[in-house]
Amino acid sequence: MLVSGSGTNLQALIDGADDRAGYEISVVISDRPGVRALDRARDVGIPTAVVAWTGDRRTFTHAVCEAAVGADAAALVLAGFMRILGAEALRRFPDRILNIHPSLLPAFPGSTPVADTLAHGVRVTGVTVHLIDERVDHGPIVSQEAIAIDAADTEFTLHQRLHEVEHRLYPEAVSALARGRLKVEGRRVVWS
Ligand code: GRF
């Protein structure tokens, strides 16, 4: 798992990791020390690593890949990870890097999707789980779920409801990846 912040999705994945789910979290890697996500991992005995931003995407990506491979990780699962990985990660984990994003991609990519969604005045938004490719918030879509925006929603209330959806969708998607149920056909991901 790659994280940078609070790690509520990490928590949902920790809570969902049983024999039926078929995945195990081998290491939690953060680009920042002292974040809540690292505490969540330590609380349940999952190894952690901090790979600080090196100022250069290539060397940073290499360090992240080495930390993941060193922990025997078969896939990279990003949740609130605020760095963009370079080509080496795509090469070493082909079709095995997942990300979750709180908008219905391709609408509102980037680092402030919830604020952007509200500012645009759309009535429906949602959550996207997708595979990573060489472009930001762009890879093949694994799952999506829509929710309605209330007139009274603030960024906080809307993100809270999106989080509830995320905490259900992400363990399902990670389980499907771990169980070999996701087949990538061009831009489409076929579930079996
Ligand atoms: C989530 O909304 C995720 O979709 C986005 O960043 C947020 C991370 O939240 N990429 P958390 O750290 O899992 O609580």
Short mmCIF file of N, CA and C in Angstrom, two decimals, residues 11-186:
data_model
loop_
_atom_site.label_atom_id
_atom_site.label_comp_id
_atom_site.label_asym_id
_atom_site.label_seq_id
_atom_site.Cartn_x
_atom_site.Cartn_y
_atom_site.Cartn_z
N GLN A 11 -7.33 1.49 6.21
CA GLN A 11 -8.05 0.83 7.31
C GLN A 11 -9.13 -0.11 6.77
N ALA A 12 -9.86 0.34 5.75
CA ALA A 12 -10.90 -0.51 5.16
C ALA A 12 -10.27 -1.77 4.57
N LEU A 13 -9.09 -1.62 3.98
CA LEU A 13 -8.41 -2.79 3.39
C LEU A 13 -7.86 -3.70 4.49
N ILE A 14 -7.39 -3.11 5.57
CA ILE A 14 -6.94 -3.94 6.70
C ILE A 14 -8.14 -4.73 7.24
N ASP A 15 -9.26 -4.04 7.43
CA ASP A 15 -10.45 -4.69 7.99
C ASP A 15 -11.01 -5.76 7.05
N GLY A 16 -10.78 -5.58 5.75
CA GLY A 16 -11.36 -6.53 4.77
C GLY A 16 -10.44 -7.68 4.41
N ALA A 17 -9.22 -7.66 4.94
CA ALA A 17 -8.23 -8.67 4.51
C ALA A 17 -8.42 -9.99 5.25
N ASP A 18 -9.24 -10.85 4.68
CA ASP A 18 -9.37 -12.19 5.28
C ASP A 18 -9.13 -13.23 4.19
N ASP A 19 -9.27 -14.49 4.52
CA ASP A 19 -8.98 -15.55 3.55
C ASP A 19 -9.85 -15.43 2.30
N ARG A 20 -11.10 -15.06 2.52
CA ARG A 20 -12.04 -14.95 1.39
C ARG A 20 -11.59 -13.84 0.44
N ALA A 21 -11.08 -12.74 0.98
CA ALA A 21 -10.66 -11.60 0.15
C ALA A 21 -9.43 -11.97 -0.68
N GLY A 22 -8.58 -12.80 -0.14
CA GLY A 22 -7.45 -13.32 -0.92
C GLY A 22 -6.28 -12.36 -1.08
N TYR A 23 -6.25 -11.28 -0.31
CA TYR A 23 -5.08 -10.40 -0.35
C TYR A 23 -4.53 -10.20 1.06
N GLU A 24 -3.28 -9.79 1.08
CA GLU A 24 -2.60 -9.52 2.34
C GLU A 24 -1.80 -8.23 2.13
N ILE A 25 -1.75 -7.37 3.10
CA ILE A 25 -0.96 -6.14 2.95
C ILE A 25 0.44 -6.42 3.48
N SER A 26 1.40 -6.44 2.56
CA SER A 26 2.75 -6.86 2.97
C SER A 26 3.56 -5.70 3.55
N VAL A 27 3.28 -4.49 3.10
CA VAL A 27 4.01 -3.33 3.63
C VAL A 27 3.19 -2.08 3.33
N VAL A 28 3.28 -1.09 4.21
CA VAL A 28 2.67 0.22 3.95
C VAL A 28 3.80 1.23 3.78
N ILE A 29 3.84 1.83 2.60
CA ILE A 29 4.92 2.76 2.27
C ILE A 29 4.34 4.17 2.18
N SER A 30 4.96 5.09 2.90
CA SER A 30 4.52 6.48 2.87
C SER A 30 5.66 7.36 2.38
N ASP A 31 5.32 8.44 1.68
CA ASP A 31 6.37 9.39 1.30
C ASP A 31 6.58 10.43 2.40
N ARG A 32 5.75 10.33 3.46
CA ARG A 32 5.89 11.29 4.56
C ARG A 32 5.92 10.54 5.88
N PRO A 33 6.82 10.94 6.79
CA PRO A 33 6.80 10.32 8.11
C PRO A 33 5.65 10.89 8.94
N GLY A 34 5.28 10.21 10.00
CA GLY A 34 4.35 10.77 10.99
C GLY A 34 2.90 10.84 10.57
N VAL A 35 2.52 10.16 9.47
CA VAL A 35 1.11 10.24 9.07
C VAL A 35 0.30 9.13 9.75
N ARG A 36 -0.98 9.39 9.90
CA ARG A 36 -1.89 8.47 10.60
C ARG A 36 -1.91 7.08 9.95
N ALA A 37 -1.76 7.04 8.63
CA ALA A 37 -1.79 5.74 7.94
C ALA A 37 -0.69 4.81 8.47
N LEU A 38 0.47 5.36 8.78
CA LEU A 38 1.56 4.53 9.29
C LEU A 38 1.19 3.96 10.67
N ASP A 39 0.53 4.77 11.49
CA ASP A 39 0.09 4.28 12.81
C ASP A 39 -0.92 3.15 12.65
N ARG A 40 -1.81 3.30 11.68
CA ARG A 40 -2.83 2.25 11.47
C ARG A 40 -2.16 0.92 11.14
N ALA A 41 -1.10 0.99 10.30
CA ALA A 41 -0.38 -0.23 9.94
C ALA A 41 0.34 -0.81 11.15
N ARG A 42 1.05 0.05 11.86
CA ARG A 42 1.82 -0.42 13.03
C ARG A 42 0.90 -1.03 14.06
N ASP A 43 -0.29 -0.45 14.24
CA ASP A 43 -1.25 -0.96 15.25
C ASP A 43 -1.59 -2.42 15.02
N VAL A 44 -1.53 -2.86 13.76
CA VAL A 44 -1.91 -4.26 13.48
C VAL A 44 -0.69 -5.07 13.01
N GLY A 45 0.51 -4.52 13.22
CA GLY A 45 1.73 -5.28 12.95
C GLY A 45 2.12 -5.40 11.49
N ILE A 46 1.62 -4.52 10.64
CA ILE A 46 2.03 -4.53 9.22
C ILE A 46 3.33 -3.71 9.11
N PRO A 47 4.37 -4.25 8.44
CA PRO A 47 5.60 -3.49 8.28
C PRO A 47 5.36 -2.16 7.57
N THR A 48 6.14 -1.17 7.92
CA THR A 48 6.00 0.15 7.30
C THR A 48 7.36 0.62 6.78
N ALA A 49 7.30 1.52 5.81
CA ALA A 49 8.53 2.13 5.31
C ALA A 49 8.21 3.56 4.90
N VAL A 50 9.15 4.45 5.13
CA VAL A 50 9.02 5.82 4.63
C VAL A 50 10.04 5.99 3.51
N VAL A 51 9.53 6.31 2.33
CA VAL A 51 10.42 6.62 1.20
C VAL A 51 10.22 8.10 0.91
N ALA A 52 11.15 8.90 1.36
CA ALA A 52 10.99 10.35 1.22
C ALA A 52 11.17 10.75 -0.24
N TRP A 53 10.44 11.78 -0.63
CA TRP A 53 10.54 12.31 -1.99
C TRP A 53 11.99 12.74 -2.22
N THR A 54 12.54 12.26 -3.31
CA THR A 54 13.96 12.54 -3.57
C THR A 54 14.15 13.82 -4.39
N GLY A 55 13.04 14.37 -4.86
CA GLY A 55 13.14 15.54 -5.73
C GLY A 55 13.23 15.14 -7.20
N ASP A 56 13.21 13.81 -7.42
CA ASP A 56 13.37 13.31 -8.78
C ASP A 56 12.49 12.06 -8.93
N ARG A 57 11.61 12.08 -9.92
CA ARG A 57 10.63 10.99 -10.02
C ARG A 57 11.27 9.63 -10.27
N ARG A 58 12.35 9.63 -11.02
CA ARG A 58 12.97 8.35 -11.39
C ARG A 58 13.58 7.66 -10.15
N THR A 59 14.36 8.40 -9.39
CA THR A 59 15.01 7.78 -8.22
C THR A 59 13.97 7.48 -7.13
N PHE A 60 12.96 8.33 -7.02
CA PHE A 60 11.91 8.08 -6.03
C PHE A 60 11.14 6.81 -6.38
N THR A 61 10.76 6.68 -7.65
CA THR A 61 10.03 5.49 -8.10
C THR A 61 10.86 4.23 -7.86
N HIS A 62 12.13 4.31 -8.15
CA HIS A 62 13.01 3.16 -7.93
C HIS A 62 13.00 2.76 -6.45
N ALA A 63 13.12 3.75 -5.57
CA ALA A 63 13.15 3.45 -4.13
C ALA A 63 11.83 2.84 -3.67
N VAL A 64 10.71 3.34 -4.19
CA VAL A 64 9.40 2.78 -3.82
C VAL A 64 9.30 1.33 -4.31
N CYS A 65 9.70 1.08 -5.56
CA CYS A 65 9.64 -0.28 -6.12
C CYS A 65 10.51 -1.24 -5.31
N GLU A 66 11.70 -0.79 -4.94
CA GLU A 66 12.59 -1.65 -4.17
C GLU A 66 11.97 -1.99 -2.81
N ALA A 67 11.36 -1.00 -2.17
CA ALA A 67 10.73 -1.25 -0.86
C ALA A 67 9.58 -2.23 -1.01
N ALA A 68 8.80 -2.10 -2.09
CA ALA A 68 7.64 -2.98 -2.29
C ALA A 68 8.11 -4.40 -2.64
N VAL A 69 9.04 -4.50 -3.56
CA VAL A 69 9.53 -5.83 -3.97
C VAL A 69 10.25 -6.50 -2.79
N GLY A 70 10.97 -5.69 -2.02
CA GLY A 70 11.66 -6.23 -0.84
C GLY A 70 10.70 -6.82 0.18
N ALA A 71 9.45 -6.37 0.14
CA ALA A 71 8.44 -6.91 1.06
C ALA A 71 7.58 -7.97 0.36
N ASP A 72 8.01 -8.39 -0.84
CA ASP A 72 7.29 -9.42 -1.59
C ASP A 72 5.93 -8.98 -2.09
N ALA A 73 5.74 -7.69 -2.30
CA ALA A 73 4.44 -7.20 -2.79
C ALA A 73 4.26 -7.62 -4.25
N ALA A 74 3.05 -8.08 -4.57
CA ALA A 74 2.74 -8.49 -5.94
C ALA A 74 2.03 -7.39 -6.70
N ALA A 75 1.59 -6.36 -5.99
CA ALA A 75 0.86 -5.25 -6.61
C ALA A 75 1.10 -4.01 -5.76
N LEU A 76 0.86 -2.85 -6.38
CA LEU A 76 0.91 -1.59 -5.62
C LEU A 76 -0.51 -1.06 -5.52
N VAL A 77 -0.94 -0.74 -4.31
CA VAL A 77 -2.29 -0.20 -4.11
C VAL A 77 -2.14 1.20 -3.51
N LEU A 78 -2.55 2.20 -4.28
CA LEU A 78 -2.38 3.59 -3.84
C LEU A 78 -3.68 4.07 -3.20
N ALA A 79 -3.55 4.73 -2.06
CA ALA A 79 -4.74 5.33 -1.43
C ALA A 79 -4.32 6.65 -0.81
N GLY A 80 -4.66 7.72 -1.49
CA GLY A 80 -4.28 9.04 -0.99
C GLY A 80 -2.78 9.28 -1.11
N PHE A 81 -2.13 8.59 -2.04
CA PHE A 81 -0.69 8.74 -2.25
C PHE A 81 -0.49 9.95 -3.15
N MET A 82 0.22 10.96 -2.66
CA MET A 82 0.27 12.26 -3.34
C MET A 82 1.45 12.42 -4.29
N ARG A 83 2.05 11.31 -4.70
CA ARG A 83 3.16 11.37 -5.66
C ARG A 83 2.80 10.61 -6.92
N ILE A 84 3.40 11.01 -8.01
CA ILE A 84 3.19 10.32 -9.29
C ILE A 84 4.36 9.39 -9.53
N LEU A 85 4.04 8.13 -9.81
CA LEU A 85 5.10 7.14 -10.02
C LEU A 85 5.59 7.19 -11.47
N GLY A 86 6.85 6.88 -11.66
CA GLY A 86 7.43 6.89 -13.00
C GLY A 86 7.32 5.54 -13.69
N ALA A 87 7.96 5.47 -14.87
CA ALA A 87 7.82 4.32 -15.76
C ALA A 87 8.28 3.00 -15.13
N GLU A 88 9.28 3.05 -14.26
CA GLU A 88 9.79 1.81 -13.67
C GLU A 88 8.68 1.05 -12.93
N ALA A 89 7.80 1.77 -12.26
CA ALA A 89 6.73 1.11 -11.51
C ALA A 89 5.78 0.38 -12.47
N LEU A 90 5.47 1.02 -13.60
CA LEU A 90 4.58 0.39 -14.58
C LEU A 90 5.22 -0.85 -15.19
N ARG A 91 6.53 -0.78 -15.35
CA ARG A 91 7.26 -1.92 -15.92
C ARG A 91 7.32 -3.08 -14.93
N ARG A 92 7.53 -2.76 -13.66
CA ARG A 92 7.71 -3.83 -12.66
C ARG A 92 6.38 -4.37 -12.14
N PHE A 93 5.31 -3.57 -12.26
CA PHE A 93 3.98 -4.02 -11.80
C PHE A 93 2.96 -3.81 -12.92
N PRO A 94 3.12 -4.49 -14.06
CA PRO A 94 2.24 -4.22 -15.20
C PRO A 94 0.79 -4.61 -14.88
N ASP A 95 -0.13 -3.67 -15.08
CA ASP A 95 -1.56 -3.86 -14.76
C ASP A 95 -1.76 -4.30 -13.32
N ARG A 96 -0.86 -3.91 -12.46
CA ARG A 96 -0.96 -4.31 -11.05
C ARG A 96 -0.74 -3.11 -10.13
N ILE A 97 -1.15 -1.93 -10.60
CA ILE A 97 -1.10 -0.74 -9.73
C ILE A 97 -2.50 -0.13 -9.73
N LEU A 98 -3.10 -0.11 -8.55
CA LEU A 98 -4.47 0.40 -8.42
C LEU A 98 -4.45 1.76 -7.73
N ASN A 99 -5.41 2.59 -8.13
CA ASN A 99 -5.60 3.88 -7.45
C ASN A 99 -7.09 4.09 -7.23
N ILE A 100 -7.41 4.88 -6.21
CA ILE A 100 -8.81 5.25 -5.98
C ILE A 100 -8.90 6.77 -6.00
N HIS A 101 -9.97 7.26 -6.61
CA HIS A 101 -10.07 8.71 -6.84
C HIS A 101 -11.52 9.15 -6.56
N PRO A 102 -11.71 10.22 -5.78
CA PRO A 102 -13.07 10.61 -5.41
C PRO A 102 -13.78 11.49 -6.43
N SER A 103 -13.84 11.02 -7.67
CA SER A 103 -14.72 11.64 -8.68
C SER A 103 -15.00 10.56 -9.71
N LEU A 104 -15.93 10.86 -10.60
CA LEU A 104 -16.22 9.92 -11.70
C LEU A 104 -15.29 10.27 -12.85
N LEU A 105 -14.12 9.66 -12.87
CA LEU A 105 -13.17 9.94 -13.96
C LEU A 105 -13.79 9.53 -15.29
N PRO A 106 -13.52 10.26 -16.39
CA PRO A 106 -12.47 11.25 -16.52
C PRO A 106 -12.84 12.66 -16.04
N ALA A 107 -13.97 12.83 -15.35
CA ALA A 107 -14.27 14.16 -14.81
C ALA A 107 -13.43 14.41 -13.56
N PHE A 108 -12.94 15.60 -13.42
CA PHE A 108 -12.24 16.06 -12.22
C PHE A 108 -11.05 15.21 -11.79
N PRO A 109 -10.08 15.05 -12.68
CA PRO A 109 -8.82 14.45 -12.25
C PRO A 109 -8.05 15.47 -11.39
N GLY A 110 -6.90 15.06 -10.88
CA GLY A 110 -6.05 16.02 -10.15
C GLY A 110 -6.17 15.90 -8.65
N SER A 111 -5.60 16.87 -7.96
CA SER A 111 -5.42 16.73 -6.51
C SER A 111 -6.55 17.36 -5.68
N THR A 112 -7.49 18.08 -6.33
CA THR A 112 -8.59 18.67 -5.54
C THR A 112 -9.95 18.33 -6.17
N PRO A 113 -10.22 17.04 -6.41
CA PRO A 113 -11.43 16.68 -7.16
C PRO A 113 -12.73 17.04 -6.45
N VAL A 114 -12.76 16.95 -5.13
CA VAL A 114 -14.04 17.18 -4.43
C VAL A 114 -14.39 18.67 -4.49
N ALA A 115 -13.42 19.51 -4.23
CA ALA A 115 -13.64 20.96 -4.34
C ALA A 115 -13.99 21.33 -5.78
N ASP A 116 -13.30 20.73 -6.73
CA ASP A 116 -13.56 21.05 -8.14
C ASP A 116 -14.97 20.64 -8.55
N THR A 117 -15.40 19.48 -8.03
CA THR A 117 -16.74 18.97 -8.34
C THR A 117 -17.81 19.96 -7.86
N LEU A 118 -17.65 20.41 -6.60
CA LEU A 118 -18.63 21.35 -6.04
C LEU A 118 -18.58 22.68 -6.79
N ALA A 119 -17.38 23.14 -7.07
CA ALA A 119 -17.25 24.43 -7.75
C ALA A 119 -17.90 24.40 -9.14
N HIS A 120 -17.89 23.22 -9.77
CA HIS A 120 -18.45 23.11 -11.12
C HIS A 120 -19.97 23.02 -11.10
N GLY A 121 -20.52 22.68 -9.93
CA GLY A 121 -21.98 22.62 -9.82
C GLY A 121 -22.62 21.37 -10.38
N VAL A 122 -21.84 20.29 -10.55
CA VAL A 122 -22.46 19.06 -11.06
C VAL A 122 -23.38 18.47 -9.99
N ARG A 123 -24.34 17.68 -10.40
CA ARG A 123 -25.34 17.12 -9.47
C ARG A 123 -25.02 15.71 -9.04
N VAL A 124 -24.17 15.05 -9.81
CA VAL A 124 -23.81 13.66 -9.51
C VAL A 124 -22.29 13.54 -9.54
N THR A 125 -21.74 12.86 -8.55
CA THR A 125 -20.30 12.57 -8.57
C THR A 125 -20.12 11.12 -8.12
N GLY A 126 -18.94 10.76 -7.67
CA GLY A 126 -18.77 9.37 -7.26
C GLY A 126 -17.32 9.01 -7.06
N VAL A 127 -17.07 7.72 -7.10
CA VAL A 127 -15.75 7.17 -6.82
C VAL A 127 -15.31 6.32 -8.01
N THR A 128 -14.03 6.41 -8.34
CA THR A 128 -13.45 5.58 -9.40
C THR A 128 -12.27 4.80 -8.85
N VAL A 129 -12.26 3.51 -9.11
CA VAL A 129 -11.05 2.70 -8.88
C VAL A 129 -10.49 2.40 -10.26
N HIS A 130 -9.20 2.68 -10.45
CA HIS A 130 -8.63 2.46 -11.78
C HIS A 130 -7.20 1.95 -11.68
N LEU A 131 -6.77 1.34 -12.77
CA LEU A 131 -5.37 0.94 -12.87
C LEU A 131 -4.55 2.16 -13.29
N ILE A 132 -3.33 2.18 -12.86
CA ILE A 132 -2.44 3.30 -13.21
C ILE A 132 -1.83 3.06 -14.59
N ASP A 133 -1.82 4.10 -15.40
CA ASP A 133 -1.02 4.07 -16.63
C ASP A 133 -0.09 5.28 -16.62
N GLU A 134 0.47 5.62 -17.78
CA GLU A 134 1.51 6.67 -17.75
C GLU A 134 0.93 8.07 -17.59
N ARG A 135 -0.41 8.22 -17.64
CA ARG A 135 -1.01 9.54 -17.45
C ARG A 135 -1.75 9.60 -16.11
N VAL A 136 -1.81 10.78 -15.53
CA VAL A 136 -2.39 10.94 -14.19
C VAL A 136 -3.91 10.73 -14.23
N ASP A 137 -4.44 9.90 -13.31
CA ASP A 137 -5.88 9.65 -13.16
C ASP A 137 -6.52 9.24 -14.48
N HIS A 138 -5.87 8.36 -15.20
CA HIS A 138 -6.27 8.08 -16.57
C HIS A 138 -6.45 6.60 -16.90
N GLY A 139 -5.82 5.69 -16.18
CA GLY A 139 -5.76 4.28 -16.59
C GLY A 139 -7.13 3.61 -16.64
N PRO A 140 -7.17 2.37 -17.15
CA PRO A 140 -8.43 1.62 -17.29
C PRO A 140 -9.22 1.55 -15.97
N ILE A 141 -10.53 1.73 -16.11
CA ILE A 141 -11.41 1.82 -14.94
C ILE A 141 -11.85 0.44 -14.47
N VAL A 142 -11.61 0.17 -13.20
CA VAL A 142 -11.95 -1.12 -12.59
C VAL A 142 -13.38 -1.09 -12.03
N SER A 143 -13.71 -0.01 -11.33
CA SER A 143 -15.09 0.11 -10.81
C SER A 143 -15.40 1.58 -10.54
N GLN A 144 -16.70 1.88 -10.59
CA GLN A 144 -17.17 3.23 -10.30
C GLN A 144 -18.52 3.14 -9.62
N GLU A 145 -18.79 4.11 -8.76
CA GLU A 145 -20.13 4.19 -8.16
C GLU A 145 -20.49 5.66 -8.01
N ALA A 146 -21.70 5.97 -8.38
CA ALA A 146 -22.14 7.38 -8.36
C ALA A 146 -22.92 7.70 -7.08
N ILE A 147 -22.84 8.94 -6.66
CA ILE A 147 -23.72 9.43 -5.59
C ILE A 147 -24.25 10.82 -6.00
N ALA A 148 -25.40 11.16 -5.45
CA ALA A 148 -25.98 12.48 -5.74
C ALA A 148 -25.35 13.52 -4.82
N ILE A 149 -25.21 14.73 -5.34
CA ILE A 149 -24.72 15.84 -4.52
C ILE A 149 -25.93 16.60 -3.98
N ASP A 150 -25.94 16.86 -2.66
CA ASP A 150 -27.02 17.64 -2.06
C ASP A 150 -26.68 19.12 -2.16
N ALA A 151 -27.74 19.93 -2.23
CA ALA A 151 -27.53 21.38 -2.29
C ALA A 151 -26.74 21.87 -1.07
N ALA A 152 -26.94 21.17 0.06
CA ALA A 152 -26.30 21.62 1.31
C ALA A 152 -24.89 21.07 1.48
N ASP A 153 -24.42 20.25 0.53
CA ASP A 153 -23.10 19.62 0.71
C ASP A 153 -21.98 20.65 0.79
N THR A 154 -21.07 20.40 1.70
CA THR A 154 -19.79 21.12 1.73
C THR A 154 -18.73 20.12 1.26
N GLU A 155 -17.52 20.61 1.08
CA GLU A 155 -16.44 19.71 0.68
C GLU A 155 -16.31 18.58 1.71
N PHE A 156 -16.47 18.94 2.99
CA PHE A 156 -16.32 17.95 4.05
C PHE A 156 -17.41 16.88 4.00
N THR A 157 -18.68 17.32 3.93
CA THR A 157 -19.78 16.34 3.95
C THR A 157 -19.75 15.46 2.70
N LEU A 158 -19.42 16.07 1.57
CA LEU A 158 -19.39 15.29 0.33
C LEU A 158 -18.25 14.27 0.37
N HIS A 159 -17.09 14.71 0.83
CA HIS A 159 -15.95 13.77 0.88
C HIS A 159 -16.24 12.64 1.87
N GLN A 160 -16.96 12.98 2.94
CA GLN A 160 -17.33 11.93 3.91
C GLN A 160 -18.17 10.84 3.25
N ARG A 161 -19.17 11.25 2.47
CA ARG A 161 -20.03 10.26 1.79
C ARG A 161 -19.25 9.51 0.72
N LEU A 162 -18.34 10.21 0.05
CA LEU A 162 -17.50 9.52 -0.95
C LEU A 162 -16.60 8.48 -0.27
N HIS A 163 -16.08 8.85 0.88
CA HIS A 163 -15.25 7.90 1.64
C HIS A 163 -16.02 6.61 1.97
N GLU A 164 -17.28 6.76 2.34
CA GLU A 164 -18.09 5.56 2.66
C GLU A 164 -18.14 4.62 1.46
N VAL A 165 -18.31 5.21 0.28
CA VAL A 165 -18.34 4.40 -0.95
C VAL A 165 -16.96 3.79 -1.19
N GLU A 166 -15.92 4.61 -1.03
CA GLU A 166 -14.56 4.12 -1.25
C GLU A 166 -14.26 2.90 -0.38
N HIS A 167 -14.69 2.98 0.87
CA HIS A 167 -14.33 1.91 1.81
C HIS A 167 -15.01 0.59 1.47
N ARG A 168 -16.04 0.64 0.65
CA ARG A 168 -16.70 -0.57 0.16
C ARG A 168 -16.07 -1.01 -1.17
N LEU A 169 -15.88 -0.05 -2.09
CA LEU A 169 -15.39 -0.40 -3.44
C LEU A 169 -13.95 -0.91 -3.44
N TYR A 170 -13.11 -0.29 -2.61
CA TYR A 170 -11.67 -0.59 -2.75
C TYR A 170 -11.33 -2.02 -2.32
N PRO A 171 -11.81 -2.47 -1.16
CA PRO A 171 -11.52 -3.87 -0.81
C PRO A 171 -12.03 -4.86 -1.87
N GLU A 172 -13.18 -4.58 -2.46
CA GLU A 172 -13.70 -5.45 -3.54
C GLU A 172 -12.74 -5.51 -4.72
N ALA A 173 -12.24 -4.32 -5.11
CA ALA A 173 -11.36 -4.24 -6.28
C ALA A 173 -10.01 -4.90 -5.99
N VAL A 174 -9.48 -4.65 -4.81
CA VAL A 174 -8.17 -5.25 -4.46
C VAL A 174 -8.31 -6.76 -4.40
N SER A 175 -9.41 -7.22 -3.85
CA SER A 175 -9.65 -8.66 -3.80
C SER A 175 -9.74 -9.25 -5.21
N ALA A 176 -10.43 -8.56 -6.10
CA ALA A 176 -10.56 -9.04 -7.48
C ALA A 176 -9.20 -9.09 -8.16
N LEU A 177 -8.38 -8.08 -7.93
CA LEU A 177 -7.02 -8.08 -8.52
C LEU A 177 -6.22 -9.26 -7.96
N ALA A 178 -6.29 -9.43 -6.65
CA ALA A 178 -5.50 -10.50 -6.01
C ALA A 178 -5.94 -11.87 -6.49
N ARG A 179 -7.22 -12.00 -6.77
CA ARG A 179 -7.76 -13.31 -7.18
C ARG A 179 -7.66 -13.52 -8.69
N GLY A 180 -7.01 -12.59 -9.38
CA GLY A 180 -6.83 -12.75 -10.83
C GLY A 180 -8.12 -12.61 -11.61
N ARG A 181 -9.08 -11.85 -11.04
CA ARG A 181 -10.39 -11.73 -11.71
C ARG A 181 -10.44 -10.56 -12.68
N LEU A 182 -9.39 -9.73 -12.75
CA LEU A 182 -9.42 -8.54 -13.60
C LEU A 182 -8.58 -8.77 -14.85
N LYS A 183 -9.24 -8.64 -15.99
CA LYS A 183 -8.51 -8.79 -17.25
C LYS A 183 -8.59 -7.46 -18.00
N VAL A 184 -7.42 -6.94 -18.41
CA VAL A 184 -7.39 -5.64 -19.08
C VAL A 184 -7.45 -5.85 -20.58
N GLU A 185 -8.46 -5.27 -21.21
CA GLU A 185 -8.58 -5.33 -22.68
C GLU A 185 -8.65 -3.91 -23.19
N GLY A 186 -7.49 -3.37 -23.55
CA GLY A 186 -7.45 -1.96 -23.96
C GLY A 186 -7.82 -1.08 -22.80
#
